[in-house]
PDB file of C-alpha atoms in Angstrom:
ATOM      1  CA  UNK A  24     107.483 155.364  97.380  1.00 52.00           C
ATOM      2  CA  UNK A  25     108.719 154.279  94.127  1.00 60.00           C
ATOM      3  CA  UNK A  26     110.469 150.488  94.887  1.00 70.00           C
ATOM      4  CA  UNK A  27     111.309 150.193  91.180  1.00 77.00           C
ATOM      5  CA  UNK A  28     114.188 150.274  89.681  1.00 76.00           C
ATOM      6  CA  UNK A  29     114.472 152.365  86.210  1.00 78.00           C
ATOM      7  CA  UNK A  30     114.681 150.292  83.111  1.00 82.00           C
ATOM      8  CA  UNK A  31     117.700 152.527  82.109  1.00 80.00           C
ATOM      9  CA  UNK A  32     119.088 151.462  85.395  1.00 79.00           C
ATOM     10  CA  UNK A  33     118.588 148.435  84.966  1.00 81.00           C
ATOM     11  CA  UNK A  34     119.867 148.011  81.132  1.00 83.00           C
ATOM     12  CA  UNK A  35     122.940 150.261  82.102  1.00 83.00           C
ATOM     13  CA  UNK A  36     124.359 148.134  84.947  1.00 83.00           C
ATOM     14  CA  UNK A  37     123.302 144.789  82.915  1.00 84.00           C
ATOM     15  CA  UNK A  38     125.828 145.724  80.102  1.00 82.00           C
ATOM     16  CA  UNK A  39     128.407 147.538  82.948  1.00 83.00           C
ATOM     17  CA  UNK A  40     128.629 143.760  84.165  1.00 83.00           C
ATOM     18  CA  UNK A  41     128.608 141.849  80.977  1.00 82.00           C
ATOM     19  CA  UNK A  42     131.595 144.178  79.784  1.00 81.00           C
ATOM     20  CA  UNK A  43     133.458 144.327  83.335  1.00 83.00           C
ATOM     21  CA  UNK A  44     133.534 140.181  83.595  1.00 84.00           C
ATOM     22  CA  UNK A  45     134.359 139.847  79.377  1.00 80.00           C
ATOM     23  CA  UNK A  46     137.353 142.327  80.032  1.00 81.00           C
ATOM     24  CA  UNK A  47     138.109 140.031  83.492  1.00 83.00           C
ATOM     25  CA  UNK A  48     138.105 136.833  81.084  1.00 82.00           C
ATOM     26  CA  UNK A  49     140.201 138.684  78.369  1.00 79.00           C
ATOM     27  CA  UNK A  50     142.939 139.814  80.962  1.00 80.00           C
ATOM     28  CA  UNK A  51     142.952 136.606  82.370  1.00 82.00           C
ATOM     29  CA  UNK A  52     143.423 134.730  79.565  1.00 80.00           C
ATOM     30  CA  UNK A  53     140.213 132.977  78.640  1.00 75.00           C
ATOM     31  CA  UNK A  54     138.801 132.559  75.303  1.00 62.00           C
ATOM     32  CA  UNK A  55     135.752 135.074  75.078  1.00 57.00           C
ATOM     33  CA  UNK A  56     134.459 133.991  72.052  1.00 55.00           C
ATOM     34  CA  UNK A  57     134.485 130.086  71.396  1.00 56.00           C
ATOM     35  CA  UNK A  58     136.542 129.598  67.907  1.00 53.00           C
ATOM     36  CA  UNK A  59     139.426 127.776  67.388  1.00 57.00           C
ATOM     37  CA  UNK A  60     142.947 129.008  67.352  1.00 58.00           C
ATOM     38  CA  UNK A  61     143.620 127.645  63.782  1.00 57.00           C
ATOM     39  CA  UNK A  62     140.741 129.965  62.988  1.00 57.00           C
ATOM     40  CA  UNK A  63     141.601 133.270  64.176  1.00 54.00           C
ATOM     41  CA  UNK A  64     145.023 135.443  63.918  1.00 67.00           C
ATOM     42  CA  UNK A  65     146.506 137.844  65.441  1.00 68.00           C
ATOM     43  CA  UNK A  66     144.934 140.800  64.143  1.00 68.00           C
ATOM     44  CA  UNK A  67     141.327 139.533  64.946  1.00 69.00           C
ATOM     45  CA  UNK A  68     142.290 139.069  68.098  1.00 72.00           C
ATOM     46  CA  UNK A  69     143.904 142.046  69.051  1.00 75.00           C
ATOM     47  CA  UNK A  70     140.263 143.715  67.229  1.00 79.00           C
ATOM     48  CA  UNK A  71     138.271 141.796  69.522  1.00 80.00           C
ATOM     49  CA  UNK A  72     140.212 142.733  72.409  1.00 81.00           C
ATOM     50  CA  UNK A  73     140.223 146.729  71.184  1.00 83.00           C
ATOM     51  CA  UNK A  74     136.597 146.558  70.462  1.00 85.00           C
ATOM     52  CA  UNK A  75     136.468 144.606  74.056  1.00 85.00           C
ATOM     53  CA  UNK A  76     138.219 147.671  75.860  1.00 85.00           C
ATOM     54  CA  UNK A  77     136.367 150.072  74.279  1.00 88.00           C
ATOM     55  CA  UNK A  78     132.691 148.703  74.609  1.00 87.00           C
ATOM     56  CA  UNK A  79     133.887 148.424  78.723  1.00 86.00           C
ATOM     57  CA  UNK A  80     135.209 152.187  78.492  1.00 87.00           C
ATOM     58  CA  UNK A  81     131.867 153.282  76.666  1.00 87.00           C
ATOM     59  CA  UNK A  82     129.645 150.989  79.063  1.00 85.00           C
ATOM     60  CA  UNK A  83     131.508 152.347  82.027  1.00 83.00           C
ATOM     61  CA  UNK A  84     130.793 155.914  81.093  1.00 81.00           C
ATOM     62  CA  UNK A  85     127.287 155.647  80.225  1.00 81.00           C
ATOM     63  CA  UNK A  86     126.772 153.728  83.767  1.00 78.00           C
ATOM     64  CA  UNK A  87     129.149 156.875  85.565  1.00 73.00           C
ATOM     65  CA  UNK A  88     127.125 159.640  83.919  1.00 72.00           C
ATOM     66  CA  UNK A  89     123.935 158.886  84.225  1.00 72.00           C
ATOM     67  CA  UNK A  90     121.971 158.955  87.478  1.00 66.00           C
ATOM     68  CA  UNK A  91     121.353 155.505  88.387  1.00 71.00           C
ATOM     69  CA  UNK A  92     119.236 155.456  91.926  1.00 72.00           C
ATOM     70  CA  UNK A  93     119.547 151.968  92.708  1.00 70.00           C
ATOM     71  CA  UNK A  94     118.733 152.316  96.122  1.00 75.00           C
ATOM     72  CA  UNK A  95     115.336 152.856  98.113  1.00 81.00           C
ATOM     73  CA  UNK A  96     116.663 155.901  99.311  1.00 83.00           C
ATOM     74  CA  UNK A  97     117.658 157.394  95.739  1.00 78.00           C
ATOM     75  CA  UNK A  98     114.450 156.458  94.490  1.00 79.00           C
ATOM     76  CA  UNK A  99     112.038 157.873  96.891  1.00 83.00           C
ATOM     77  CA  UNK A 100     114.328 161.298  97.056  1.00 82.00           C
ATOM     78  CA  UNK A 101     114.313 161.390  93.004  1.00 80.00           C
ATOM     79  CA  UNK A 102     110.107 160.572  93.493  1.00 79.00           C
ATOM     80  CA  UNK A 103     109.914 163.814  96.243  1.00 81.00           C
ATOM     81  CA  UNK A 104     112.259 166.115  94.065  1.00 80.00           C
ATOM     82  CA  UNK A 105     109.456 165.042  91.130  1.00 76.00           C
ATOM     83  CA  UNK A 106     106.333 166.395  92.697  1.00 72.00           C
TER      84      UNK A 106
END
């Protein structure tokens, strides 16, 4: 039995968290990126929250389409359907 998880798997849900909790921070609020207010304007911002919402909606996808078997059971039926 294969008790492994995938390195795609792995990568895939990785960046599905890092861009579900930046989105969480953004929504809420939170500075995402430490700079200064003086330093940034409004059109930055509103980039860095597009390009925020889109790398979530692209992450999000990738993780959704693929065929992630995170669990034991996945795995060993993905190793059986193999040989």
């Amino acid at each position: 039995m294969n008790k492994k998880i995938d390195k795609g798997t792995l990568i895939r849900t990785l960046l599905l968290f890092v861009a579900l909790i930046n989105q969480t921070l953004a929504l809420l609020g939170f500075t995402e990126i430490p700079i200064g207010e003086e330093e940034i304007t409004s059109t930055v911002d509103l980039a860095y929250l597009l390009g925020s919402m889109i790398f979530t909606i692209v992450t999000s996808l990738v993780a959704w389409w693929k065929n992630n078997d995170v669990t034991r059971k996945a795995r060993a039926r993905r190793v059986k359907e193999e040989k």
